[in-house]
């Protein structure tokens, strides 16, 4: 992959975390205080290799199928992964 991978950050996060991400990736941060609606999340993930989600972001098979195989990493900034379909992420 040429250049830095694109990563979508689904909410504002502390500056220290953002700086670490910026060192390794081209990032886009959702500007709102609330979770992006599903259609906005899908649109933001176009061309992204990674997603940093929070517990209110639903990451299921339908989203992953729509985004496509270029999304290689789904990361969670929360305790637990109840909002992420782990089977869909690993198949």
PDB file of C-alpha atoms in Angstrom:
ATOM      1  CA  UNK A   1       0.000   0.000   0.000  1.00  0.00           C
ATOM      2  CA  UNK A   2       1.503   3.319  -1.038  1.00  0.00           C
ATOM      3  CA  UNK A   3       1.440   6.079   1.553  1.00  0.00           C
ATOM      4  CA  UNK A   4      -0.343   5.955   4.863  1.00  0.00           C
ATOM      5  CA  UNK A   5      -3.518   3.897   5.233  1.00  0.00           C
ATOM      6  CA  UNK A   6      -6.772   5.798   5.744  1.00  0.00           C
ATOM      7  CA  UNK A   7      -8.491   5.377   9.109  1.00  0.00           C
ATOM      8  CA  UNK A   8     -11.882   6.686  10.185  1.00  0.00           C
ATOM      9  CA  UNK A   9     -12.221   7.634  13.864  1.00  0.00           C
ATOM     10  CA  UNK A  10     -15.899   7.528  14.785  1.00  0.00           C
ATOM     11  CA  UNK A  11     -15.695  10.196  17.504  1.00  0.00           C
ATOM     12  CA  UNK A  12     -13.309  12.748  18.937  1.00  0.00           C
ATOM     13  CA  UNK A  13     -10.686  11.078  21.089  1.00  0.00           C
ATOM     14  CA  UNK A  14      -7.990  12.429  23.430  1.00  0.00           C
ATOM     15  CA  UNK A  15      -5.179  14.330  21.698  1.00  0.00           C
ATOM     16  CA  UNK A  16      -2.506  11.803  22.703  1.00  0.00           C
ATOM     17  CA  UNK A  17      -4.350   8.999  20.923  1.00  0.00           C
ATOM     18  CA  UNK A  18      -5.029  11.169  17.906  1.00  0.00           C
ATOM     19  CA  UNK A  19      -1.340  12.078  17.604  1.00  0.00           C
ATOM     20  CA  UNK A  20      -0.330   8.415  17.639  1.00  0.00           C
ATOM     21  CA  UNK A  21      -2.827   7.630  14.912  1.00  0.00           C
ATOM     22  CA  UNK A  22      -1.721  10.587  12.796  1.00  0.00           C
ATOM     23  CA  UNK A  23       1.858   9.323  12.894  1.00  0.00           C
ATOM     24  CA  UNK A  24       0.804   6.071  11.234  1.00  0.00           C
ATOM     25  CA  UNK A  25      -2.299   6.880   9.189  1.00  0.00           C
ATOM     26  CA  UNK A  26      -4.263   9.477   7.298  1.00  0.00           C
ATOM     27  CA  UNK A  27      -7.191   9.997   9.637  1.00  0.00           C
ATOM     28  CA  UNK A  28     -10.653  11.466   9.447  1.00  0.00           C
ATOM     29  CA  UNK A  29     -12.494  12.157  12.716  1.00  0.00           C
ATOM     30  CA  UNK A  30     -16.287  12.305  12.962  1.00  0.00           C
ATOM     31  CA  UNK A  31     -17.008  15.846  14.207  1.00  0.00           C
ATOM     32  CA  UNK A  32     -20.215  15.115  16.099  1.00  0.00           C
ATOM     33  CA  UNK A  33     -20.616  14.259  19.757  1.00  0.00           C
ATOM     34  CA  UNK A  34     -23.042  11.445  18.897  1.00  0.00           C
ATOM     35  CA  UNK A  35     -22.384   8.335  16.828  1.00  0.00           C
ATOM     36  CA  UNK A  36     -22.486   8.801  13.074  1.00  0.00           C
ATOM     37  CA  UNK A  37     -25.716   7.447  11.580  1.00  0.00           C
ATOM     38  CA  UNK A  38     -25.223   4.137   9.738  1.00  0.00           C
ATOM     39  CA  UNK A  39     -25.333   5.757   6.289  1.00  0.00           C
ATOM     40  CA  UNK A  40     -22.719   8.342   7.332  1.00  0.00           C
ATOM     41  CA  UNK A  41     -20.509   5.638   8.836  1.00  0.00           C
ATOM     42  CA  UNK A  42     -20.688   3.706   5.575  1.00  0.00           C
ATOM     43  CA  UNK A  43     -19.859   6.813   3.535  1.00  0.00           C
ATOM     44  CA  UNK A  44     -16.907   7.706   5.772  1.00  0.00           C
ATOM     45  CA  UNK A  45     -15.473   4.193   5.525  1.00  0.00           C
ATOM     46  CA  UNK A  46     -15.203   4.306   1.731  1.00  0.00           C
ATOM     47  CA  UNK A  47     -11.537   3.741   0.930  1.00  0.00           C
ATOM     48  CA  UNK A  48     -10.535   3.263   4.572  1.00  0.00           C
ATOM     49  CA  UNK A  49      -8.276   0.480   5.777  1.00  0.00           C
ATOM     50  CA  UNK A  50      -9.225   0.995   9.423  1.00  0.00           C
ATOM     51  CA  UNK A  51     -12.014   2.019  11.775  1.00  0.00           C
ATOM     52  CA  UNK A  52     -11.644   3.169  15.365  1.00  0.00           C
ATOM     53  CA  UNK A  53     -15.125   2.694  16.793  1.00  0.00           C
ATOM     54  CA  UNK A  54     -16.818   3.335  20.093  1.00  0.00           C
ATOM     55  CA  UNK A  55     -19.418   1.164  21.821  1.00  0.00           C
ATOM     56  CA  UNK A  56     -22.338   2.946  20.125  1.00  0.00           C
ATOM     57  CA  UNK A  57     -21.093   2.191  16.592  1.00  0.00           C
ATOM     58  CA  UNK A  58     -22.726  -0.940  15.180  1.00  0.00           C
ATOM     59  CA  UNK A  59     -20.239  -2.915  13.095  1.00  0.00           C
ATOM     60  CA  UNK A  60     -22.107  -5.846  11.576  1.00  0.00           C
ATOM     61  CA  UNK A  61     -21.924  -8.070   8.534  1.00  0.00           C
ATOM     62  CA  UNK A  62     -24.085  -5.762   6.427  1.00  0.00           C
ATOM     63  CA  UNK A  63     -21.771  -2.804   7.075  1.00  0.00           C
ATOM     64  CA  UNK A  64     -18.643  -4.854   6.433  1.00  0.00           C
ATOM     65  CA  UNK A  65     -20.071  -6.293   3.206  1.00  0.00           C
ATOM     66  CA  UNK A  66     -21.015  -2.808   2.006  1.00  0.00           C
ATOM     67  CA  UNK A  67     -17.591  -1.353   2.841  1.00  0.00           C
ATOM     68  CA  UNK A  68     -15.658  -4.150   1.170  1.00  0.00           C
ATOM     69  CA  UNK A  69     -12.363  -5.933   1.764  1.00  0.00           C
ATOM     70  CA  UNK A  70     -10.167  -2.825   1.923  1.00  0.00           C
ATOM     71  CA  UNK A  71     -11.336  -2.372   5.558  1.00  0.00           C
ATOM     72  CA  UNK A  72      -8.744  -4.528   7.273  1.00  0.00           C
ATOM     73  CA  UNK A  73      -8.856  -3.322  10.896  1.00  0.00           C
ATOM     74  CA  UNK A  74     -11.765  -2.641  13.230  1.00  0.00           C
ATOM     75  CA  UNK A  75     -10.567  -1.289  16.554  1.00  0.00           C
ATOM     76  CA  UNK A  76     -12.663  -0.440  19.588  1.00  0.00           C
ATOM     77  CA  UNK A  77     -12.098   2.327  22.145  1.00  0.00           C
ATOM     78  CA  UNK A  78     -14.375   0.886  24.800  1.00  0.00           C
ATOM     79  CA  UNK A  79     -14.759  -2.033  27.142  1.00  0.00           C
ATOM     80  CA  UNK A  80     -16.264  -5.008  25.351  1.00  0.00           C
ATOM     81  CA  UNK A  81     -17.192  -5.664  21.749  1.00  0.00           C
ATOM     82  CA  UNK A  82     -20.944  -6.305  21.931  1.00  0.00           C
ATOM     83  CA  UNK A  83     -21.473  -3.812  19.093  1.00  0.00           C
ATOM     84  CA  UNK A  84     -19.079  -5.638  16.756  1.00  0.00           C
ATOM     85  CA  UNK A  85     -19.970  -8.833  14.903  1.00  0.00           C
ATOM     86  CA  UNK A  86     -16.691 -10.652  15.473  1.00  0.00           C
ATOM     87  CA  UNK A  87     -17.630 -13.533  13.167  1.00  0.00           C
ATOM     88  CA  UNK A  88     -18.268 -11.094  10.315  1.00  0.00           C
ATOM     89  CA  UNK A  89     -14.939  -9.396  11.008  1.00  0.00           C
ATOM     90  CA  UNK A  90     -12.981 -12.623  10.759  1.00  0.00           C
ATOM     91  CA  UNK A  91     -14.557 -14.237   7.693  1.00  0.00           C
TER      92      UNK A  91
END
